[in-house]
Coordinates of C-alpha atoms and ligand atoms in Angstrom, one line a residue:
X232 CA 30.9 75.3 52.3
X233 CA 27.2 75.2 51.9
X234 CA 25.6 76.7 48.7
X235 CA 22.3 78.1 49.6
X236 CA 20.0 78.2 46.6
X237 CA 17.8 81.1 45.3
X238 CA 14.1 80.5 44.6
X239 CA 14.9 80.4 40.9
X240 CA 17.6 77.7 41.4
X241 CA 15.2 75.7 43.6
X242 CA 12.7 75.7 40.7
X243 CA 15.4 74.3 38.4
X244 CA 16.2 71.6 40.9
X245 CA 12.5 70.8 41.1
X246 CA 12.5 70.2 37.4
X247 CA 15.4 67.8 37.7
X248 CA 13.7 66.1 40.6
X249 CA 10.5 65.7 38.6
X250 CA 12.4 64.1 35.8
X251 CA 13.9 61.6 38.3
X252 CA 10.4 60.7 39.5
X253 CA 9.2 60.2 35.9
X254 CA 12.3 58.0 35.2
X255 CA 11.2 55.8 38.1
X256 CA 7.7 55.7 36.6
X257 CA 9.1 54.7 33.2
X258 CA 11.0 51.7 34.6
X259 CA 8.3 50.4 37.0
X260 CA 6.4 48.4 34.2
X261 CA 9.6 46.4 33.6
X262 CA 10.3 45.5 37.2
X263 CA 9.1 41.9 37.1
X264 CA 10.5 38.3 37.2
X265 CA 12.7 37.4 34.2
X266 CA 13.8 40.9 33.4
X267 CA 17.5 41.7 33.6
X268 CA 18.4 44.6 35.7
X269 CA 20.6 46.0 32.9
X270 CA 17.3 46.4 30.9
X271 CA 16.0 48.8 33.6
X272 CA 19.2 50.8 33.3
X273 CA 18.8 51.0 29.5
X274 CA 15.2 52.2 29.8
X275 CA 16.1 54.8 32.4
X276 CA 19.0 56.2 30.3
X277 CA 16.9 56.4 27.2
X278 CA 14.1 58.1 29.1
X279 CA 16.4 60.7 30.6
X280 CA 18.2 61.5 27.3
X281 CA 14.9 61.8 25.5
X282 CA 14.1 64.7 28.0
X283 CA 17.3 66.4 26.9
X284 CA 18.9 65.6 30.3
X285 CA 21.9 63.6 31.5
X286 CA 22.0 60.6 33.8
X287 CA 23.4 62.0 37.0
X288 CA 25.3 58.9 38.2
X289 CA 26.8 57.8 34.9
X290 CA 30.5 58.6 35.0
X291 CA 30.3 60.0 38.6
X292 CA 33.5 58.8 40.2
X293 CA 33.6 56.4 37.3
X294 CA 30.3 54.7 38.0
X295 CA 29.3 53.1 34.7
X296 CA 25.5 53.1 34.9
X297 CA 22.4 55.4 35.0
X298 CA 20.8 53.5 38.0
X299 CA 22.1 52.0 41.1
X300 CA 20.2 48.8 41.6
X301 CA 20.8 47.1 44.9
X302 CA 19.0 43.8 45.5
X303 CA 18.0 42.2 48.8
X304 CA 21.1 42.3 51.1
X305 CA 22.7 45.0 48.9
X306 CA 22.3 48.4 50.6
X307 CA 23.3 50.9 47.9
X308 CA 25.5 51.3 44.8
X309 CA 24.6 48.0 43.3
X310 CA 25.4 47.7 39.6
X311 CA 22.8 46.8 36.9
X312 CA 23.8 43.4 35.3
X313 CA 22.6 40.4 33.4
X314 CA 21.0 39.1 36.7
X315 CA 17.3 38.4 36.2
X316 CA 14.7 39.6 38.7
X317 CA 13.2 36.8 40.8
X318 CA 9.9 36.7 42.7
X319 CA 10.6 37.9 46.3
X320 CA 13.4 40.2 45.3
X321 CA 13.8 43.7 46.7
X322 CA 15.2 46.3 44.3
X323 CA 16.5 49.5 45.8
X324 CA 16.7 51.7 42.7
X325 CA 18.5 55.0 43.0
X326 CA 18.5 57.6 40.2
X327 CA 20.0 61.0 39.6
X328 CA 19.4 63.4 36.8
X329 CA 21.3 66.5 35.7
X330 CA 19.3 69.1 33.8
X331 CA 19.8 72.8 33.4
X332 CA 23.0 72.6 35.5
X333 CA 21.2 71.1 38.6
X334 CA 20.8 67.6 40.0
X335 CA 17.8 65.7 41.4
X336 CA 18.3 62.5 43.3
X337 CA 15.7 59.9 44.5
X338 CA 15.6 56.3 45.6
X339 CA 12.8 53.8 46.2
X340 CA 12.8 50.1 47.3
X341 CA 10.6 48.0 45.1
X342 CA 9.2 44.7 46.3
X343 CA 8.6 42.0 43.7
X344 CA 5.8 39.6 44.7
X345 CA 5.4 38.3 48.2
X346 CA 8.0 38.7 50.9
X347 CA 8.0 37.9 54.6
X348 CA 6.0 40.3 56.7
X349 CA 9.1 41.4 58.5
X350 CA 10.7 42.4 55.2
X351 CA 7.6 44.3 54.2
X352 CA 7.6 46.1 57.5
X353 CA 11.3 47.0 57.0
X354 CA 10.3 48.8 53.8
X355 CA 7.3 50.5 55.4
X356 CA 9.3 51.7 58.4
X357 CA 12.3 52.9 56.3
X358 CA 9.9 54.9 54.1
X359 CA 8.1 56.3 57.1
X360 CA 11.4 57.3 58.7
X361 CA 12.2 59.3 55.6
X362 CA 9.0 61.4 56.2
X363 CA 9.7 61.5 59.9
X364 CA 13.1 63.1 59.1
X365 CA 11.5 65.5 56.5
X366 CA 9.1 66.7 59.2
X367 CA 12.0 68.4 60.9
X368 CA 13.4 70.0 57.7
X369 CA 12.1 73.4 58.9
X370 CA 13.9 76.7 59.0
X371 CA 15.3 77.3 62.5
X372 CA 15.7 73.6 63.4
X373 CA 19.0 71.8 63.2
X374 CA 20.3 69.1 60.9
X375 CA 20.6 66.8 63.9
X376 CA 16.8 67.0 64.4
X377 CA 16.3 65.3 61.0
X378 CA 19.0 62.7 61.8
X379 CA 17.6 61.9 65.2
X380 CA 14.1 61.4 63.9
X381 CA 15.2 58.8 61.4
X382 CA 17.4 56.9 63.8
X383 CA 14.8 57.0 66.6
X384 CA 12.2 55.4 64.4
X385 CA 14.4 52.8 62.9
X386 CA 16.7 51.8 65.7
X387 CA 14.9 52.6 69.0
X388 CA 11.4 51.8 67.9
X389 CA 12.1 48.9 65.5
X390 CA 15.6 47.6 66.3
X391 CA 16.8 47.8 62.7
X392 CA 20.4 48.7 61.8
X393 CA 20.9 52.2 60.5
X394 CA 23.9 52.3 58.2
X395 CA 26.6 54.8 59.4
X396 CA 29.1 55.0 56.6
X397 CA 26.7 56.4 54.0
X398 CA 24.7 59.5 54.4
X399 CA 22.4 62.0 52.8
X400 CA 23.8 65.2 51.4
X401 CA 23.4 68.7 50.1
X402 CA 22.6 68.8 46.4
X403 CA 22.5 71.4 43.6
X404 CA 25.1 72.1 40.9
X405 CA 26.9 69.1 42.4
X406 CA 25.4 65.7 43.1
X407 CA 27.0 65.7 46.6
X408 CA 27.5 68.9 48.4
X409 CA 27.7 70.0 52.1
X410 CA 26.2 69.4 54.5
X411 CA 26.2 65.6 55.3
X412 CA 22.8 64.4 56.4
X413 CA 23.4 61.2 58.5
X414 CA 20.6 58.9 59.3
X415 CA 21.6 59.0 63.0
X416 CA 22.5 61.9 65.3
X417 CA 21.4 64.0 68.2
X418 CA 18.6 66.5 68.5
X419 CA 19.7 70.2 68.5
X420 CA 23.1 69.4 67.0
X421 CA 24.6 70.4 63.7
X422 CA 24.0 73.3 61.4
X423 CA 20.9 75.5 61.7
X424 CA 18.5 75.0 58.8
X425 CA 18.3 78.2 56.7
X426 CA 16.3 79.2 53.7
X427 CA 17.8 78.0 50.5
X428 CA 19.2 74.7 51.9
X429 CA 18.5 71.8 49.5
X430 CA 19.3 68.3 50.8
X431 CA 18.8 64.7 49.8
X432 CA 17.5 62.7 52.8
X433 CA 18.0 59.0 52.4
X434 CA 17.7 56.4 55.1
X435 CA 19.6 53.2 54.4
X436 CA 18.3 50.7 56.9
X437 CA 19.2 47.0 57.5
X438 CA 16.8 44.4 58.8
X439 CA 19.7 43.0 60.8
X440 CA 22.9 44.7 62.0
X441 CA 24.1 48.0 60.7
X442 CA 27.5 46.8 59.6
X443 CA 28.2 46.8 55.9
X444 CA 31.0 45.8 53.5
X445 CA 31.9 46.6 49.9
X446 CA 32.0 43.8 47.3
X447 CA 35.0 43.3 45.1
X448 CA 33.4 45.2 42.2
X449 CA 34.4 48.3 44.0
X450 CA 30.9 49.6 44.3
X451 CA 28.2 47.4 45.7
X452 CA 27.6 47.8 49.5
X453 CA 26.0 44.9 51.3
X454 CA 24.8 44.2 54.8
X455 CA 27.5 42.2 56.4
X456 CA 25.0 39.8 57.9
X457 CA 23.4 39.5 54.4
X458 CA 19.9 40.4 55.7
X459 CA 17.7 42.6 53.6
X460 CA 18.2 46.3 53.4
X461 CA 15.9 49.2 52.3
X462 CA 16.6 52.7 50.9
X463 CA 14.2 55.6 50.3
X464 CA 15.3 59.1 49.3
X465 CA 13.8 62.4 48.6
X466 CA 15.4 65.7 47.6
X467 CA 13.9 68.5 49.6
X468 CA 14.3 72.2 50.5
X469 CA 13.7 73.4 54.0
X470 CA 10.6 75.6 54.5
X471 CA 9.1 78.0 57.1
X472 CA 6.4 75.7 58.4
X473 CA 7.3 72.5 56.5
X474 CA 9.7 71.2 54.0
X475 CA 9.1 71.4 50.3
X476 CA 9.6 67.9 48.9
X477 CA 11.1 68.5 45.4
X478 CA 11.0 64.8 44.3
X479 CA 7.8 62.8 44.4
X480 CA 6.8 59.1 44.7
X481 CA 3.4 59.8 43.2
X482 CA 4.2 58.8 39.6
X483 CA 6.1 55.6 40.5
X484 CA 3.5 54.6 43.1
X485 CA 0.7 54.9 40.6
X486 CA 2.8 52.8 38.2
X487 CA 3.3 50.2 41.0
X488 CA -0.5 49.9 41.2
X489 CA -0.6 48.9 37.5
X490 CA 2.1 46.3 37.8
X491 CA 0.6 43.1 39.3
X492 CA 4.1 41.7 40.0
X493 CA 4.9 44.4 42.5
X494 CA 3.7 44.7 46.1
X495 CA 2.7 48.1 47.3
X496 CA 4.5 49.6 50.2
X497 CA 2.3 52.0 52.2
Ligands
MG525 MG1 20.3 58.8 45.4
MG526 MG1 21.6 60.8 47.3

């Protein structure tokens, strides 16, 4: 069942989403070689709790951390650890916040120092595909229009592997609600987009093949061929002429500019 949101509920979700963006902003100065990924998690949790909010992922299905930090060939659901960040690492950082009874959810792949041009392009295209999908998040269109736009850009135009097993989702009082928002699909298929629909759109895209597997920790998903993977996510609500993007990359991208260890992804 899909829970369509009132305007008032959407404003509450926007507040949670803003907090997620600000949490990303708070950790960006610490994303640099030599820093343990667990440190990023501590900073994020402290920031969220200081706002009087609750980390959305911590305890969700037993996940023990505030952030999912997935490095290099890790796709999603990576666990913060004692592992130190190295030059050339990719960090896909996913964060959820619960405030006023509503969740916000956002992910961004950070690039530490120099990487191969093909890896940088993977990040650029994955991010662009997120916006290509959002362009179709318009009332009267169908969910499949979003799915198709992402898949078309990543697979047909760039020959990347779009992960099938993990998908975007409705979001609101629950972190994951109906409907599923796959990053692949057919135009004109699926539910019709109606006012009040709030969804997280989140392409997970592999430089190599689309197949994944889960590590023995029970969480971390990696690309089976161990090639790099990218993940960008916005929480949005559908609009009459265009979507209303409730999360924002503005704060974290400003922060990236001030961190000489990070490479900007345009
Ligand atoms: Mg997320
Ligand atoms: Mg999500």
